[in-house]
Structure formats: C-alpha cells, structure tokens
Tab-separated table of C-alpha atoms in Angstrom:
chain	number	residue	atom	x	y	z
I	1	MET	CA	0.000	0.000	0.000
I	2	ILE	CA	1.230	3.485	-0.873
I	3	LYS	CA	1.810	5.609	2.217
I	4	LEU	CA	1.955	9.352	1.792
I	5	ASN	CA	3.741	11.645	4.206
I	6	ASN	CA	1.835	12.450	7.381
I	7	ALA	CA	0.701	15.932	8.328
I	8	GLU	CA	3.901	16.698	10.228
I	9	GLU	CA	6.170	15.758	7.325
I	10	MET	CA	3.985	17.623	4.831
I	11	LYS	CA	4.191	20.767	7.013
I	12	MET	CA	0.424	21.139	7.034
I	13	GLN	CA	-0.706	24.181	8.966
I	14	ARG	CA	-2.512	23.558	12.236
I	15	VAL	CA	-5.933	24.992	12.970
I	16	PHE	CA	-7.210	25.730	16.481
I	17	ARG	CA	-10.647	26.322	17.948
I	18	SER	CA	-9.266	29.275	19.908
I	19	CYS	CA	-5.894	30.959	20.424
I	20	LYS	CA	-6.552	32.193	23.958
I	21	ARG	CA	-4.672	29.287	25.536
I	22	LEU	CA	-1.790	29.732	23.095
I	23	ASP	CA	-1.491	33.406	24.016
I	24	LYS	CA	-1.436	32.531	27.722
I	25	ARG	CA	1.432	30.095	27.108
I	26	CYS	CA	3.408	32.984	25.630
I	27	TYR	CA	2.928	34.956	28.825
I	28	THR	CA	3.726	32.158	31.274
I	29	ILE	CA	6.377	30.125	29.423
I	30	TYR	CA	8.184	32.630	27.216
I	31	GLY	CA	7.745	35.826	29.233
I	32	LEU	CA	6.122	37.569	26.283
I	33	THR	CA	3.657	40.127	27.562
I	34	GLU	CA	0.307	41.004	26.046
I	35	ASP	CA	1.908	44.272	24.934
I	36	ILE	CA	4.669	42.440	23.038
I	37	LEU	CA	2.223	40.146	21.254
I	38	MET	CA	0.057	43.120	20.329
I	39	GLU	CA	3.044	45.008	18.938
I	40	HIS	CA	3.887	42.085	16.664
I	41	ALA	CA	0.258	41.775	15.547
I	42	ALA	CA	0.214	45.449	14.588
I	43	THR	CA	3.629	45.174	12.931
I	44	GLY	CA	2.388	42.241	10.832
I	45	MET	CA	-0.544	44.324	9.590
I	46	GLU	CA	1.769	47.263	8.962
I	47	GLN	CA	4.114	45.113	6.878
I	48	TYR	CA	1.177	43.785	4.828
I	49	ILE	CA	0.040	47.315	4.016
I	50	ARG	CA	3.574	48.492	3.206
I	51	ARG	CA	4.058	45.542	0.822
I	52	HIS	CA	0.885	46.282	-1.090
I	53	PHE	CA	0.437	50.056	-0.898
I	54	ALA	CA	2.783	52.950	-1.583
I	55	LYS	CA	3.520	55.571	1.035
I	56	GLU	CA	0.953	58.336	1.348
I	57	SER	CA	-1.873	55.935	0.492
I	58	SER	CA	-4.975	56.541	2.597
I	59	VAL	CA	-5.727	54.086	5.398
I	60	LEU	CA	-8.976	54.141	7.379
I	61	ILE	CA	-8.680	52.178	10.622
I	62	VAL	CA	-11.893	51.537	12.553
I	63	ALA	CA	-10.939	50.414	16.062
I	64	GLY	CA	-13.181	49.024	18.767
I	65	ALA	CA	-12.991	49.696	22.475
I	66	GLY	CA	-11.215	46.441	23.406
I	67	ASN	CA	-8.003	44.641	22.525
I	68	ASN	CA	-8.858	44.152	18.862
I	69	GLY	CA	-9.276	47.890	18.724
I	70	ALA	CA	-5.934	48.239	20.482
I	71	ASP	CA	-4.323	46.308	17.608
I	72	GLY	CA	-5.846	48.836	15.198
I	73	ILE	CA	-4.679	51.836	17.230
I	74	ALA	CA	-1.136	50.410	17.328
I	75	LEU	CA	-1.314	49.983	13.545
I	76	ALA	CA	-2.300	53.648	13.189
I	77	ARG	CA	0.790	54.645	15.181
I	78	LEU	CA	3.089	52.500	13.025
I	79	LEU	CA	1.733	53.943	9.765
I	80	HIS	CA	1.515	57.548	10.986
I	81	GLN	CA	3.467	60.085	8.887
I	82	ASP	CA	4.188	57.601	6.068
I	83	TYR	CA	0.498	57.098	5.239
I	84	ASP	CA	-2.621	59.225	5.316
I	85	VAL	CA	-4.035	57.567	8.426
I	86	LYS	CA	-7.627	58.114	9.530
I	87	LEU	CA	-8.394	56.521	12.915
I	88	HIS	CA	-12.053	56.139	13.824
I	89	LEU	CA	-12.930	55.190	17.422
I	90	PRO	CA	-16.729	54.817	17.388
I	91	PHE	CA	-16.949	53.358	20.908
I	92	GLY	CA	-14.031	55.143	22.576
I	93	VAL	CA	-11.330	53.107	24.327
I	94	LYS	CA	-12.175	50.894	27.299
I	95	SER	CA	-9.689	48.046	27.784
I	96	ALA	CA	-6.379	48.736	29.504
I	97	MET	CA	-4.465	47.900	26.314
I	98	ALA	CA	-6.686	50.118	24.167
I	99	LYS	CA	-6.096	53.034	26.546
I	100	LEU	CA	-2.340	52.396	26.533
I	101	GLN	CA	-2.159	52.215	22.736
I	102	TRP	CA	-4.243	55.361	22.364
I	103	SER	CA	-1.964	57.286	24.738
I	104	ARG	CA	1.048	56.224	22.664
I	105	ALA	CA	-0.628	57.119	19.386
I	106	LYS	CA	-1.680	60.558	20.664
I	107	ALA	CA	1.881	61.250	21.792
I	108	LEU	CA	3.040	60.807	18.189
I	109	GLY	CA	0.329	63.067	16.844
I	110	VAL	CA	-2.244	60.516	15.642
I	111	LYS	CA	-5.681	62.118	15.592
I	112	LYS	CA	-9.179	60.689	15.590
I	113	THR	CA	-11.707	61.204	12.830
I	114	ASP	CA	-15.459	61.033	13.023
I	115	ALA	CA	-15.829	60.463	9.297
I	116	VAL	CA	-16.221	57.020	7.716
I	117	GLY	CA	-15.475	57.154	4.014
I	118	GLY	CA	-13.554	55.472	1.252
I	119	ALA	CA	-9.809	54.917	1.446
I	120	ASP	CA	-7.157	52.880	-0.307
I	121	VAL	CA	-7.197	50.507	2.678
I	122	ILE	CA	-10.006	50.010	5.190
I	123	VAL	CA	-9.069	48.093	8.345
I	124	ASP	CA	-11.724	46.480	10.535
I	125	ALA	CA	-10.380	46.263	14.094
I	126	VAL	CA	-13.746	46.533	15.838
I	127	PHE	CA	-14.186	43.016	17.237
I	128	GLY	CA	-11.774	40.096	16.812
I	129	ALA	CA	-12.067	36.411	17.587
I	130	GLY	CA	-14.267	35.628	20.546
I	131	ILE	CA	-17.386	37.720	20.003
I	132	ASN	CA	-20.354	35.628	21.099
I	133	ARG	CA	-23.160	38.171	21.411
I	134	PRO	CA	-25.432	39.882	18.883
I	135	LEU	CA	-24.204	43.116	17.328
I	136	ASP	CA	-25.848	46.309	18.573
I	137	ASP	CA	-27.552	48.783	16.270
I	138	GLN	CA	-24.591	51.180	16.226
I	139	THR	CA	-22.221	48.427	15.093
I	140	ILE	CA	-24.677	47.221	12.448
I	141	LEU	CA	-24.940	50.737	11.022
I	142	LEU	CA	-21.147	51.087	11.076
I	143	LEU	CA	-20.706	47.810	9.162
I	144	HIS	CA	-23.226	48.912	6.530
I	145	LYS	CA	-21.141	52.054	5.997
I	146	LEU	CA	-17.827	50.188	5.830
I	147	ASN	CA	-19.163	47.647	3.358
I	148	SER	CA	-20.526	50.375	1.100
I	149	VAL	CA	-17.347	52.468	0.714
I	150	GLU	CA	-14.537	51.802	-1.755
I	151	GLY	CA	-11.157	50.404	-0.756
I	152	LEU	CA	-9.317	47.146	-0.036
I	153	LYS	CA	-10.961	45.782	3.079
I	154	VAL	CA	-8.696	44.149	5.662
I	155	ALA	CA	-9.987	42.383	8.790
I	156	CYS	CA	-7.852	42.288	11.921
I	157	ASP	CA	-7.872	38.681	13.176
I	158	ILE	CA	-11.440	37.930	12.063
I	159	PRO	CA	-14.120	40.120	10.449
I	160	THR	CA	-16.556	41.849	12.771
I	161	GLY	CA	-19.844	39.989	12.535
I	162	VAL	CA	-18.292	36.511	12.399
I	163	GLY	CA	-18.981	34.772	15.691
I	164	GLU	CA	-16.591	32.915	17.934
I	165	ASP	CA	-17.691	29.625	16.326
I	166	GLY	CA	-17.552	31.012	12.778
I	167	SER	CA	-21.285	31.617	12.538
I	168	LEU	CA	-22.348	34.592	10.472
I	169	MET	CA	-24.370	37.352	12.102
I	170	PRO	CA	-27.042	39.239	10.121
I	171	ILE	CA	-24.297	41.536	8.833
I	172	ALA	CA	-20.505	41.257	8.860
I	173	PHE	CA	-17.546	43.236	7.571
I	174	LYS	CA	-16.890	41.881	4.095
I	175	ALA	CA	-13.116	41.480	4.025
I	176	ASP	CA	-10.950	41.036	0.980
I	177	VAL	CA	-8.175	39.855	3.294
I	178	THR	CA	-8.257	38.552	6.855
I	179	LEU	CA	-4.967	38.896	8.733
I	180	THR	CA	-5.343	36.393	11.537
I	181	MET	CA	-3.087	36.482	14.585
I	182	GLY	CA	-0.818	33.713	15.831
I	183	ALA	CA	-2.529	30.655	14.339
I	184	TYR	CA	-5.340	29.666	12.014
I	185	LYS	CA	-8.753	29.356	13.668
I	186	GLU	CA	-11.688	27.076	12.885
I	187	ALA	CA	-13.984	30.115	12.800
I	188	LEU	CA	-12.288	31.142	9.553
I	189	TYR	CA	-13.396	27.953	7.804
I	190	LEU	CA	-17.135	27.672	8.381
I	191	ASP	CA	-18.998	27.644	5.074
I	192	GLU	CA	-21.532	30.329	5.897
I	193	SER	CA	-18.852	32.956	6.572
I	194	LYS	CA	-16.561	32.124	3.635
I	195	ASP	CA	-17.725	35.061	1.521
I	196	VAL	CA	-16.816	37.620	4.203
I	197	ILE	CA	-13.459	36.130	5.221
I	198	GLY	CA	-11.641	36.700	1.934
I	199	LYS	CA	-8.040	35.598	1.569
I	200	ILE	CA	-6.506	34.413	4.844
I	201	GLU	CA	-2.978	35.287	5.935
I	202	ARG	CA	-1.473	34.389	9.295
I	203	LEU	CA	0.745	36.800	11.221
I	204	ASN	CA	3.168	35.604	13.868
I	205	LEU	CA	3.297	37.223	17.276
I	206	GLY	CA	7.026	37.471	17.890
I	207	LEU	CA	7.982	33.812	17.920
I	208	SER	CA	8.058	30.881	15.534
I	209	SER	CA	4.785	29.081	14.896
I	210	SER	CA	6.463	25.892	16.097
I	211	LEU	CA	6.846	27.512	19.524
I	212	TYR	CA	3.516	29.332	19.599
I	213	GLU	CA	1.408	26.350	18.596
I	214	THR	CA	0.765	23.165	20.567
I	215	GLN	CA	0.042	19.678	19.270
I	216	ASN	CA	-3.418	19.212	17.827
I	217	HIS	CA	-5.159	17.192	15.142
I	218	THR	CA	-6.805	19.733	12.837
I	219	PHE	CA	-5.034	20.965	9.713
I	220	VAL	CA	-5.750	23.225	6.765
I	221	LEU	CA	-4.742	21.943	3.337
I	222	GLU	CA	-2.892	24.160	0.878
I	223	SER	CA	-2.405	23.834	-2.857
I	224	GLY	CA	1.194	22.726	-2.256
I	225	ASP	CA	-0.043	19.654	-0.368
I	226	ILE	CA	-1.232	17.959	-3.551
I	227	LYS	CA	0.702	14.790	-4.447
I	228	LEU	CA	-0.347	13.531	-7.857
I	229	PRO	CA	0.007	9.802	-8.735
I	230	VAL	CA	2.924	10.488	-11.068
I	231	ARG	CA	4.531	7.459	-12.742
I	232	GLN	CA	8.287	7.571	-12.330
I	233	LYS	CA	9.451	4.071	-13.216
I	234	ALA	CA	10.143	3.253	-16.855
I	235	THR	CA	9.311	-0.448	-16.638
I	236	THR	CA	5.644	-0.761	-15.721
I	237	HIS	CA	2.383	-2.348	-16.846
I	238	LYS	CA	-1.287	-1.572	-16.250
I	239	GLY	CA	-1.629	-4.174	-13.536
I	240	MET	CA	0.738	-2.175	-11.338
I	241	PHE	CA	-1.746	0.706	-11.068
I	242	GLY	CA	-4.810	-1.048	-9.784
I	243	HIS	CA	-8.260	-1.882	-11.076
I	244	ALA	CA	-11.067	0.510	-10.150
I	245	VAL	CA	-14.649	-0.738	-10.337
I	246	ILE	CA	-17.633	1.634	-10.454
I	247	PHE	CA	-21.248	0.458	-10.200
I	248	VAL	CA	-23.487	2.102	-12.821
I	249	GLY	CA	-27.117	2.488	-11.811
I	250	GLU	CA	-30.291	4.155	-13.056
I	251	LYS	CA	-28.597	7.472	-13.846
I	252	GLU	CA	-25.842	5.936	-15.898
I	253	GLY	CA	-24.105	9.230	-16.677
I	254	ALA	CA	-23.003	9.568	-13.048
I	255	GLY	CA	-21.225	6.212	-13.059
I	256	ILE	CA	-19.667	6.821	-16.456
I	257	MET	CA	-18.245	10.180	-15.344
I	258	ALA	CA	-16.870	8.608	-12.174
I	259	GLY	CA	-15.294	5.821	-14.223
I	260	THR	CA	-13.782	8.240	-16.713
I	261	ALA	CA	-12.325	10.316	-13.861
I	262	ALA	CA	-10.863	7.166	-12.287
I	263	ALA	CA	-9.162	6.188	-15.528
I	264	ARG	CA	-7.912	9.728	-16.085
I	265	PHE	CA	-6.406	9.856	-12.587
I	266	GLY	CA	-4.168	6.871	-13.098
I	267	ALA	CA	-6.066	3.645	-12.456
I	268	GLY	CA	-4.461	0.964	-14.627
I	269	LEU	CA	-7.844	-0.569	-15.392
I	270	THR	CA	-11.361	0.775	-14.868
I	271	THR	CA	-14.507	-1.306	-15.154
I	272	LEU	CA	-18.135	-0.215	-15.062
I	273	VAL	CA	-20.451	-2.832	-13.537
I	274	HIS	CA	-24.034	-2.662	-14.817
I	275	HIS	CA	-27.060	-4.805	-15.643
I	276	GLU	CA	-28.532	-2.727	-18.441
I	277	LYS	CA	-26.922	-2.176	-21.826
I	278	ILE	CA	-25.109	1.176	-21.846
I	279	MET	CA	-22.800	3.073	-24.136
I	280	VAL	CA	-19.341	2.771	-22.570
I	281	PRO	CA	-16.463	5.103	-23.495
I	282	PRO	CA	-13.667	3.176	-25.246
I	283	CYS	CA	-11.228	3.909	-22.387
I	284	LEU	CA	-13.399	1.903	-19.970
I	285	MET	CA	-14.286	-1.772	-19.638
I	286	HIS	CA	-17.693	-3.066	-18.586
I	287	ALA	CA	-19.008	-6.196	-16.900
I	288	THR	CA	-22.060	-7.549	-15.104
I	289	THR	CA	-20.083	-8.672	-12.030
I	290	VAL	CA	-16.984	-7.466	-10.230
I	291	PRO	CA	-13.790	-8.706	-11.945
I	292	LYS	CA	-11.506	-10.854	-9.831
I	293	SER	CA	-8.628	-8.434	-10.411
I	294	ALA	CA	-10.544	-5.494	-8.893
I	295	SER	CA	-8.636	-3.513	-6.261
I	296	ALA	CA	-11.222	-0.873	-5.215
I	297	LEU	CA	-14.959	-0.179	-5.547
I	298	ALA	CA	-17.173	2.902	-5.805
I	299	ILE	CA	-20.930	2.761	-5.507
I	300	GLY	CA	-23.858	5.123	-5.132
I	301	MET	CA	-23.511	7.646	-7.962
I	302	GLY	CA	-26.919	7.595	-9.700
I	303	LEU	CA	-27.414	4.107	-8.261
I	304	GLY	CA	-31.189	3.887	-7.764
I	305	ASP	CA	-32.492	0.311	-7.441
I	306	CYS	CA	-30.574	-1.378	-10.233
I	307	PHE	CA	-28.945	-4.107	-8.125
I	308	ASP	CA	-30.735	-6.604	-5.892
I	309	ARG	CA	-29.816	-7.350	-2.277
I	310	ASP	CA	-28.104	-10.668	-3.008
I	311	PHE	CA	-25.906	-9.089	-5.678
I	312	LEU	CA	-24.898	-6.212	-3.401
I	313	GLN	CA	-24.313	-8.586	-0.522
I	314	GLN	CA	-21.994	-10.787	-2.567
I	315	TYR	CA	-20.029	-8.210	-4.523
I	316	VAL	CA	-20.051	-5.142	-2.270
I	317	ILE	CA	-20.827	-5.876	1.369
I	318	ASP	CA	-18.946	-9.179	1.654
I	319	SER	CA	-16.002	-7.806	-0.307
I	320	HIS	CA	-12.761	-6.870	1.453
I	321	LEU	CA	-11.896	-4.254	-1.167
I	322	PRO	CA	-11.489	-0.534	-0.365
I	323	ILE	CA	-14.683	1.312	-1.189
I	324	VAL	CA	-16.181	4.754	-1.810
I	325	LEU	CA	-19.816	5.211	-0.777
I	326	ASP	CA	-21.476	8.244	-2.360
I	327	ALA	CA	-24.913	9.663	-3.201
I	328	ASP	CA	-27.622	6.947	-3.167
I	329	ALA	CA	-25.424	4.582	-1.157
I	330	LEU	CA	-25.653	7.031	1.742
I	331	SER	CA	-29.405	6.470	2.054
I	332	SER	CA	-29.229	2.677	1.738
I	333	ASP	CA	-29.592	0.781	5.010
I	334	LEU	CA	-28.080	-2.258	3.309
I	335	LEU	CA	-24.943	-0.525	2.026
I	336	LEU	CA	-24.426	1.566	5.143
I	337	CYS	CA	-23.792	-1.585	7.147
I	338	ILE	CA	-20.328	-1.381	5.548
I	339	VAL	CA	-19.327	1.393	7.975
I	340	ALA	CA	-19.131	-1.230	10.721
I	341	GLN	CA	-16.354	-3.123	8.853
I	342	ARG	CA	-13.313	-1.969	10.806
I	343	GLU	CA	-10.699	-3.796	8.735
I	344	ARG	CA	-11.755	-2.169	5.469
I	345	GLU	CA	-10.643	1.071	3.800
I	346	ILE	CA	-13.895	3.068	3.566
I	347	VAL	CA	-14.585	6.597	2.280
I	348	LEU	CA	-17.976	8.325	2.610
I	349	THR	CA	-18.500	11.501	0.573
I	350	PRO	CA	-21.784	13.161	1.616
I	351	HIS	CA	-22.934	16.685	0.983
I	352	PRO	CA	-24.863	18.147	3.971
I	353	LYS	CA	-28.266	16.796	2.918
I	354	GLU	CA	-26.799	13.315	2.415
I	355	PHE	CA	-25.106	13.563	5.808
I	356	VAL	CA	-28.519	14.145	7.375
I	357	SER	CA	-29.803	10.982	5.669
I	358	LEU	CA	-26.901	8.736	6.613
I	359	TRP	CA	-26.834	9.984	10.213
I	360	LYS	CA	-30.529	9.225	10.614
I	361	ARG	CA	-30.046	5.717	9.248
I	362	LEU	CA	-26.989	5.022	11.367
I	363	THR	CA	-28.210	6.499	14.655
I	364	GLY	CA	-31.927	7.266	14.395
I	365	GLU	CA	-31.174	10.907	15.224
I	366	ILE	CA	-32.771	13.559	13.033
I	367	LEU	CA	-30.738	16.582	11.976
I	368	LYS	CA	-31.513	19.569	9.789
I	369	VAL	CA	-29.293	20.600	6.892
I	370	SER	CA	-28.981	24.065	8.429
I	371	GLU	CA	-27.779	22.443	11.649
I	372	VAL	CA	-25.128	20.468	9.811
I	373	GLN	CA	-23.920	23.613	8.052
I	374	SER	CA	-23.726	25.720	11.207
I	375	ARG	CA	-21.934	22.961	13.169
I	376	ARG	CA	-19.791	21.341	10.488
I	377	PHE	CA	-16.744	20.728	12.663
I	378	GLU	CA	-18.889	19.304	15.429
I	379	MET	CA	-20.705	17.043	12.957
I	380	VAL	CA	-17.607	15.408	11.492
I	381	ARG	CA	-16.144	14.907	14.968
I	382	MET	CA	-19.443	13.427	16.136
I	383	PHE	CA	-19.362	10.938	13.247
I	384	ASN	CA	-15.698	10.195	13.834
I	385	HIS	CA	-16.345	9.416	17.487
I	386	ARG	CA	-18.657	6.569	16.435
I	387	TYR	CA	-16.768	5.413	13.328
I	388	PRO	CA	-13.115	6.471	13.727
I	389	HIS	CA	-11.880	3.966	11.131
I	390	VAL	CA	-14.077	5.445	8.367
I	391	THR	CA	-12.828	8.376	6.298
I	392	LEU	CA	-15.612	10.963	6.140
I	393	LEU	CA	-15.464	13.689	3.493
I	394	LEU	CA	-18.164	16.301	4.137
I	395	LYS	CA	-18.513	18.361	0.972
I	396	GLY	CA	-18.878	22.119	1.074
I	397	ALA	CA	-17.206	25.440	0.367
I	398	ASN	CA	-14.683	24.253	2.945
I	399	THR	CA	-14.556	20.474	2.598
I	400	LEU	CA	-13.861	18.619	5.849
I	401	ILE	CA	-12.087	15.249	5.788
I	402	MET	CA	-11.620	13.167	8.935
I	403	GLN	CA	-10.354	9.769	10.001
I	404	GLU	CA	-9.238	8.633	13.450
I	405	GLU	CA	-8.301	11.841	15.301
I	406	ASN	CA	-7.115	13.858	12.319
I	407	LEU	CA	-9.331	16.437	10.628
I	408	TYR	CA	-8.273	18.180	7.413
I	409	ILE	CA	-9.876	21.308	5.933
I	410	ASN	CA	-9.781	21.855	2.184
I	411	PRO	CA	-10.719	25.534	1.631
I	412	LEU	CA	-9.618	25.561	-2.029
I	413	GLY	CA	-12.916	24.782	-3.742
I	414	CYS	CA	-14.735	27.376	-5.831
I	415	SER	CA	-18.250	28.095	-7.032
I	416	THR	CA	-17.609	26.542	-10.461
I	417	LEU	CA	-17.932	23.171	-8.713
I	418	SER	CA	-21.610	23.892	-7.977
I	419	LYS	CA	-22.740	21.818	-10.904
I	420	GLY	CA	-24.207	18.330	-11.183
I	421	GLY	CA	-21.524	15.705	-11.757
I	422	SER	CA	-18.736	17.329	-9.723
I	423	GLY	CA	-19.308	14.875	-6.890
I	424	ASP	CA	-19.258	11.942	-9.316
I	425	VAL	CA	-15.866	13.083	-10.568
I	426	LEU	CA	-14.616	13.346	-6.983
I	427	SER	CA	-15.704	9.770	-6.263
I	428	GLY	CA	-13.886	8.640	-9.404
I	429	LEU	CA	-10.680	10.372	-8.340
I	430	ILE	CA	-10.833	8.838	-4.875
I	431	VAL	CA	-11.561	5.280	-6.044
I	432	SER	CA	-8.728	5.595	-8.572
I	433	LEU	CA	-6.278	6.324	-5.765
I	434	LEU	CA	-7.714	3.556	-3.594
I	435	ALA	CA	-7.216	1.168	-6.502
I	436	GLN	CA	-3.607	2.328	-6.780
I	437	GLY	CA	-2.979	1.473	-3.138
I	438	TYR	CA	-3.516	4.759	-1.319
I	439	PRO	CA	-4.910	4.563	2.234
I	440	ALA	CA	-8.454	5.910	2.475
I	441	ILE	CA	-7.527	9.160	4.217
I	442	ASP	CA	-4.815	9.976	1.661
I	443	ALA	CA	-7.082	9.073	-1.269
I	444	ALA	CA	-9.774	11.420	0.062
I	445	ILE	CA	-7.327	14.268	0.683
I	446	GLN	CA	-5.574	13.989	-2.654
I	447	GLY	CA	-8.777	13.451	-4.631
I	448	SER	CA	-10.261	16.544	-2.997
I	449	LEU	CA	-7.156	18.632	-3.715
I	450	ALA	CA	-7.047	17.461	-7.345
I	451	LEU	CA	-10.724	18.341	-7.843
I	452	ALA	CA	-10.171	21.843	-6.423
I	453	ALA	CA	-7.043	22.373	-8.531
I	454	ALA	CA	-8.828	21.243	-11.692
I	455	ALA	CA	-11.716	23.631	-11.025
I	456	LYS	CA	-9.341	26.518	-10.360
I	457	ASN	CA	-7.515	25.898	-13.640
I	458	TYR	CA	-10.696	25.938	-15.721
I	459	GLN	CA	-10.531	28.918	-18.075
I	460	GLY	CA	-14.194	29.268	-19.011
I	461	SER	CA	-16.911	31.321	-17.360
I	462	SER	CA	-17.625	30.566	-13.716
I	463	TYR	CA	-21.103	29.269	-14.568
I	464	ALA	CA	-20.132	27.175	-17.572
I	465	MET	CA	-17.934	24.348	-16.323
I	466	LEU	CA	-19.187	20.792	-16.828
I	467	ALA	CA	-18.084	17.720	-14.941
I	468	THR	CA	-16.424	16.508	-18.137
I	469	ASP	CA	-14.374	19.737	-18.183
I	470	LEU	CA	-13.116	18.830	-14.709
I	471	ILE	CA	-11.932	15.465	-15.986
I	472	ASP	CA	-10.062	17.176	-18.828
I	473	GLU	CA	-8.425	19.600	-16.371
I	474	VAL	CA	-7.303	16.724	-14.135
I	475	ALA	CA	-5.183	15.507	-17.050
I	476	GLN	CA	-3.302	18.828	-17.097
I	477	LEU	CA	-2.365	18.984	-13.404
I	478	GLU	CA	1.310	19.185	-12.648
C-alpha cells in the first residue's frame, strides 16, 4: 500500500478552535507580555500594508474599544506620517491595552476622525475572535457604511460579525483579506462565513509558529499539499496501477463520469459494472459482475435500485476491497452496514443533505441541513467518534475530511464546482487512488485537492464548467 507523508512531514498548517490558551502560554512560558504580542500583531498588519500600498496611500482604521481595537490603534501609530491615516474610534477606548495604545498614538500626533469614508485601505479592528453576542444597532450601522465604501478591506484577526464559532451574524464586515493572529482558527473555515473572510494570511506574534502552537489534530490543506500519482518508473504495466470498479445504476451518466475520472487519474484498469446495456467510453471496460482483479470499488452515484440485495451482498458488502460510498449509497440501510467493517478502507462523501440521511439511518437521530452547516466541525467529529476507522469527506465550500483523530480542511474549492456531476468526478478520483494502493484518508485528501485544482484551472466562465471539463483539467495537473 502506498503511504503518503503524514501531516507533520507535509508541514500542514494547524488549525485551532481558539488561540486564547496559546497566548497565555506565551505569557507564562516565554515571558512575552500582552503588549509584546500586540506590537507584533500590529507590525504584521503594517508590513502587509507596506508591501501592497505605496507611502501616502490613505488608510482608514476603525478600532473598537477592546483589545482588537488596540491592535488597530497600534497599527495607526506604526503607519503615521508615512500614510494618510484616519483613525475612527466609534466606541471610545475601554480596555487597559486600548487606553495604553491610544496614549502612545496621541503622543506621536495621531488624531481621531469622526468620518467614515472610502480609502485605499479600510481596516476592521472593531471586534476580533471571541465575540459571542449579537451586534448592537450602532455596530450594524457602522458595518453597513464600511461595506458600502470603496477600498481594499482588511480584517484584523477575524471580520466583525463573524462569531466565535464562525457563525455569520445578520451583517458582517466583508473582508478582501483577513490577517489572523498567531494561528489559524476554525472560525475562519465555516462555510456560511466564507464570503466575508476573503483571503486568509497568518501573522506571527514574535515567535516561531512551532513555539507558539501546541500539538493538535486539525489541519488546513494548501495547494502545495497535492501529491499527484505520477509514474516515475520506466518499466511498468497496467496491472501495477490497480483496477477501479464503479457500479453504474439508473442514472448511468453519473457512473460513467466517475469511471472516466478514475481512468484519467491513473487507475491501470477501470470497469463499469451494470445490468442494463449502456454506451461505454472506449477507455473503460464493462461487466455484469466485479472482476476478480478489482482492487477498489465505488458505488452510489446515480445508483437507484438497479442491483438486488443478493448481488450487493456478494459483490459489495462481503467484499474486502477498499470502497467509496457516495450519493444513493448514503441512504441505503443495506450498504451503510459497511461502515461497521473496521478492517476495510472506507470513504464516505456526503454533501450536507446526504449527511442528514446517513446519520438518521446510522443512529436514528434527526438533523436539519442548516444544523449540519452551522456545526460542520462538530458534525464530522461526532461521526468520527462513532466510526473512527471510516474516512468521512463532508462536501462544502470548505470540505472537511476526517479519520481517526485527524481532521483536514480543504478551503480551495470554488463556485464553479456547484454543478451536477462534480461529486461523481470526486468519487472517481478517490476510487482511482484507492485502486492504486492509497490509504483511504490519503485518497480522500488527494482526490479533494485534485478536484479543487482542476476547477481553479478551468478557463471558461464561472457558470459554464461541466463535470467533463473537470476530468479534462485533471489531465493537465502538474
């Protein structure tokens, strides 16, 4: 079996639920005061602005009354004289650090402004991570103004209006860039807030990330983490690259696209199993039963009721082969019994509505799709607690992939993937890697990264991409 590098060796970036405990470690272990950490946070924002904007550019900084506001006030001090700085303090200064930073800024000649208008850069330093109460009317009005004016919008740590858990309030600062402090936070990767987070950059707080962060089991995937199934040996044959088998059901196009994607992604052989006569692309084989040489299975895409219980029992449930369960398989009581097979490599690929269905069938508990979306991290951990050996891939704007204790976030997807057939292609990519010997977790991660990369590389209009275009783009990945 192929074994890819683990998260440590791949230098995947860790993601934390909160950084409060990490900040406290800096105070108690390293002797770094709150003031020192704040100075580095402000310096990181300053350096970002200096890299992207010439001196004398206008910078509007809207600072709250607490420590997030203190970061913004410190930034105003650092940019003062070199930039046209406008500092707006709509709520005054209340925390000890905000008062200290304001006294320093005033000493250098920084002045407040009551005006909120356009600028080259608009910095939201009103509320950072940790807000867990509704926004008041004054803040709501302020956010409406900030969102309506022109300028590059930068959020300090996390946009105002994004809750501590990542939930989106009725209005939020719509950032082009979020400069998050110290470490990446789960709140940045909840689907409902993705459109207001913008591009995410992490700033360090005066020490290496390896010292600031502690051990944990949640990671964010980056484009550089992709490891394509490149063939390096000169002497090979098709049998060395596995045999992927896809079950074709009532909606035959879904199975055919999955099979084509599997073949395109390196499976040495790909067979479509079906009972009805279908038109099979010349690159694929077809059969009415699972070939003896099969090395991985995928079932569920457009499945319907094409196969009887005895057939599924013999060729799917009683099989030892690695398997992808998708779409219709996730609402089948018969096929879902596979999740109990602890010695088998299993990947489930539900979207939120399918997760609701499979969870009800597995546990009897009824969830709402909106509940799954607002508690995505909790949901995948809840599933993992019951079935730690199963690799769960919960589709979304930020795809979550989990097995055992490790949870991986793929934030690289784009809206072009919102088209029927994208999920079928993903299943094909994953089963191809399973057939080639990848462990389930690695097949899910790499299939997900390849799908996102293919979608990103598509050159057509954002609304126009077809699943077949994705398969073509997979062939061009490098």
